[in-house]
PDB file of C-alpha atoms in Angstrom:
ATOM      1  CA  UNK A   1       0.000   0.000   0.000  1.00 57.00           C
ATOM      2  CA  UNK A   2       1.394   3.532  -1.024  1.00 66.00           C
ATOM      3  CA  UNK A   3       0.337   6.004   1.313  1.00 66.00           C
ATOM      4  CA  UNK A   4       0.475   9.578   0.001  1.00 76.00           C
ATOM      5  CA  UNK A   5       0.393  12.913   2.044  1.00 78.00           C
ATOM      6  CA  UNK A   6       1.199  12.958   5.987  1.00 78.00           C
ATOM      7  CA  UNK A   7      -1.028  12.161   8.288  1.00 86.00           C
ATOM      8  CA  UNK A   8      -2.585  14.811  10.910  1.00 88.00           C
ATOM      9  CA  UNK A   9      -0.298  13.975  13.783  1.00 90.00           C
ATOM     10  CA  UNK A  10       2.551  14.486  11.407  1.00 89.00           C
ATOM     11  CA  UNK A  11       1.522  18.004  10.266  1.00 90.00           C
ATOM     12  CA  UNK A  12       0.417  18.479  14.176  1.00 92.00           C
ATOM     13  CA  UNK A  13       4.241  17.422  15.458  1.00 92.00           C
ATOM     14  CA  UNK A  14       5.682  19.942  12.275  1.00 92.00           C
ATOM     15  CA  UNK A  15       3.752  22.922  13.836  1.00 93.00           C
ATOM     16  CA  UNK A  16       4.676  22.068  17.155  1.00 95.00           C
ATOM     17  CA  UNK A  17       8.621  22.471  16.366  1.00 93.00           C
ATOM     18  CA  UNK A  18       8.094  25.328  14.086  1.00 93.00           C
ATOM     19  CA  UNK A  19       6.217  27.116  16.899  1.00 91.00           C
ATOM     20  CA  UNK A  20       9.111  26.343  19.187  1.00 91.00           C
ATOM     21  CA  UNK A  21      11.785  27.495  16.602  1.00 89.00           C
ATOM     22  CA  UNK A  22       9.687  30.905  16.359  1.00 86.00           C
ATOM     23  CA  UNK A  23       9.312  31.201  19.950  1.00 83.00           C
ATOM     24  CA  UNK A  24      13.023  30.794  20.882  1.00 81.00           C
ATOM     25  CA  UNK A  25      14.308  33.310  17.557  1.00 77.00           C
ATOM     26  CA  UNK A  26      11.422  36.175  17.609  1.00 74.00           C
ATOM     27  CA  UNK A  27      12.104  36.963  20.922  1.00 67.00           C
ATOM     28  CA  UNK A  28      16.052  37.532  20.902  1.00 66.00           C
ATOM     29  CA  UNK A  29      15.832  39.468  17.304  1.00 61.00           C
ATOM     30  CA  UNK A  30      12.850  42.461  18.382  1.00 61.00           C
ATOM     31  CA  UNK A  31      15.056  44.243  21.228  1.00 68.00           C
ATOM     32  CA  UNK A  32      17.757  44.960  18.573  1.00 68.00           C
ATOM     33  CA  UNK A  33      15.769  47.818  16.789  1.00 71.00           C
ATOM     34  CA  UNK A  34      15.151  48.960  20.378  1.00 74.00           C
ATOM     35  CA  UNK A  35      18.572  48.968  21.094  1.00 80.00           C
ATOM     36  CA  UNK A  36      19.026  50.707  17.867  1.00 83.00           C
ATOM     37  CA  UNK A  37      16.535  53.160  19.047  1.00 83.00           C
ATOM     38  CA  UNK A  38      17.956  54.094  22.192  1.00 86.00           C
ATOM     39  CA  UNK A  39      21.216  54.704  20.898  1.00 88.00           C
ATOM     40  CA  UNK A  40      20.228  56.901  18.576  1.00 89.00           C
ATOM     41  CA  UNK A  41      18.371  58.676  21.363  1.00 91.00           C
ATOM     42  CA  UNK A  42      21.052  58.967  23.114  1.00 93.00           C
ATOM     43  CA  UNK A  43      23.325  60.431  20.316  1.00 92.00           C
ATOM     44  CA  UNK A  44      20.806  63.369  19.860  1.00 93.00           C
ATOM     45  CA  UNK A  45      20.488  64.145  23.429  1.00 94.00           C
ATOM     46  CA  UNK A  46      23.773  64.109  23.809  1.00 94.00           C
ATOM     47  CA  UNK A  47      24.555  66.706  20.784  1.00 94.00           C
ATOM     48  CA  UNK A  48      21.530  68.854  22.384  1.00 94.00           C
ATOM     49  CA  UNK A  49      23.462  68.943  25.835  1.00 94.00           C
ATOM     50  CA  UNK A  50      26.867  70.007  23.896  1.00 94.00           C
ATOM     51  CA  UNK A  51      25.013  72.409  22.161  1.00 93.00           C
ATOM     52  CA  UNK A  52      23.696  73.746  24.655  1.00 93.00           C
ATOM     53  CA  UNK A  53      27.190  74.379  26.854  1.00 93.00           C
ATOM     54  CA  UNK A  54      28.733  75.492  24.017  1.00 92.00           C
ATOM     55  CA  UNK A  55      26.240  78.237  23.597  1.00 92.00           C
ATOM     56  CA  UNK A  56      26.272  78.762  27.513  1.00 93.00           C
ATOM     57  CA  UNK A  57      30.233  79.080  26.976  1.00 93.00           C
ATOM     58  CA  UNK A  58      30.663  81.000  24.498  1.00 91.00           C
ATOM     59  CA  UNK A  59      27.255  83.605  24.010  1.00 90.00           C
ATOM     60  CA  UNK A  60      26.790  82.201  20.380  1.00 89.00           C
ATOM     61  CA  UNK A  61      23.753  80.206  18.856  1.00 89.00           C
ATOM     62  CA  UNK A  62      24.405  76.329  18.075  1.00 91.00           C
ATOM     63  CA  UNK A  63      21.731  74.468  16.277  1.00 89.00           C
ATOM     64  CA  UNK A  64      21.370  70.521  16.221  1.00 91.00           C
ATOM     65  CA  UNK A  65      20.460  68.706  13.149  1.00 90.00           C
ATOM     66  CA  UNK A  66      19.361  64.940  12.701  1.00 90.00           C
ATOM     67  CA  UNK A  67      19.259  63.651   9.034  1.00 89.00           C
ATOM     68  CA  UNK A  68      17.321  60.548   9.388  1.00 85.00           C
ATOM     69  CA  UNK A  69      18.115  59.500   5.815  1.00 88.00           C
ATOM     70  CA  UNK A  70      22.014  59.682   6.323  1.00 88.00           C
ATOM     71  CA  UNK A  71      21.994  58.309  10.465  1.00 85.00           C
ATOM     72  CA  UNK A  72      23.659  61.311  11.394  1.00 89.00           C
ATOM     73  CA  UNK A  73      23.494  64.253  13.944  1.00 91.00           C
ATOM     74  CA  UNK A  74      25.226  67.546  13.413  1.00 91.00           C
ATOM     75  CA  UNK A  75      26.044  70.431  15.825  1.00 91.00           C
ATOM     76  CA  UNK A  76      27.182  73.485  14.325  1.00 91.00           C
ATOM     77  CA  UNK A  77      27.343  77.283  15.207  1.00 90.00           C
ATOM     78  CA  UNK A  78      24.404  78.957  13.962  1.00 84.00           C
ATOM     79  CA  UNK A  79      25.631  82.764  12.360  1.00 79.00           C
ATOM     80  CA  UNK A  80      22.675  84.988  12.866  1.00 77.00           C
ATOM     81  CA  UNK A  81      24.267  87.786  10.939  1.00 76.00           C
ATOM     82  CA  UNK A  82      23.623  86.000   7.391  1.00 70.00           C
ATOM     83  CA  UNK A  83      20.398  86.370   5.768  1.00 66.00           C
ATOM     84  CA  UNK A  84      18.752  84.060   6.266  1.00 65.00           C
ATOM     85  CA  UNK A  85      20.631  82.428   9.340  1.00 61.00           C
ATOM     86  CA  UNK A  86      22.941  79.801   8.383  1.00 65.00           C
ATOM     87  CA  UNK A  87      25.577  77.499  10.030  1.00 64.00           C
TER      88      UNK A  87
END
């Protein structure tokens, strides 16, 4: 007799390990983009503080900018006396 397919426990036991295997992996990959997140978090308060003491130290305006699309922050001394203000 050829049997063809798998049987219901068979299928059941599949699911079973698969749901195991997902269980153990999902788990330990999600806190990586919150990792991610906090770090970058971090970077921009950071710049913000130096921003601000450097403008505390020395009287001038500093501005902070994030560019999401590039992953980067920027502090840089903000020169009011061009029109219109530029770093």
């Amino acid at each position: 007799m050829n049997a063809r397919g798998h049987t219901l426990a068979e299928m059941l036991v599949v699911l079973a390990i698969l749901g195991l295997v997902a269980a153990l992996v999902i788990p330990t990959a999600a806190p990586a983009s919150s990792f991610r997140a906090d770090a970058a978090a971090q970077e921009v308060a950071q710049a913000l503080r130096f921003a601000q003491s450097e403008a505390l130290r020395t009287g001038q305006y500093y501005l902070v900018r994030c560019d999401v699309a590039a992953g980067s922050v920027t502090v840089a001394r903000l020169d009011i006396n061009a029109t219109p203000p530029a770093p």
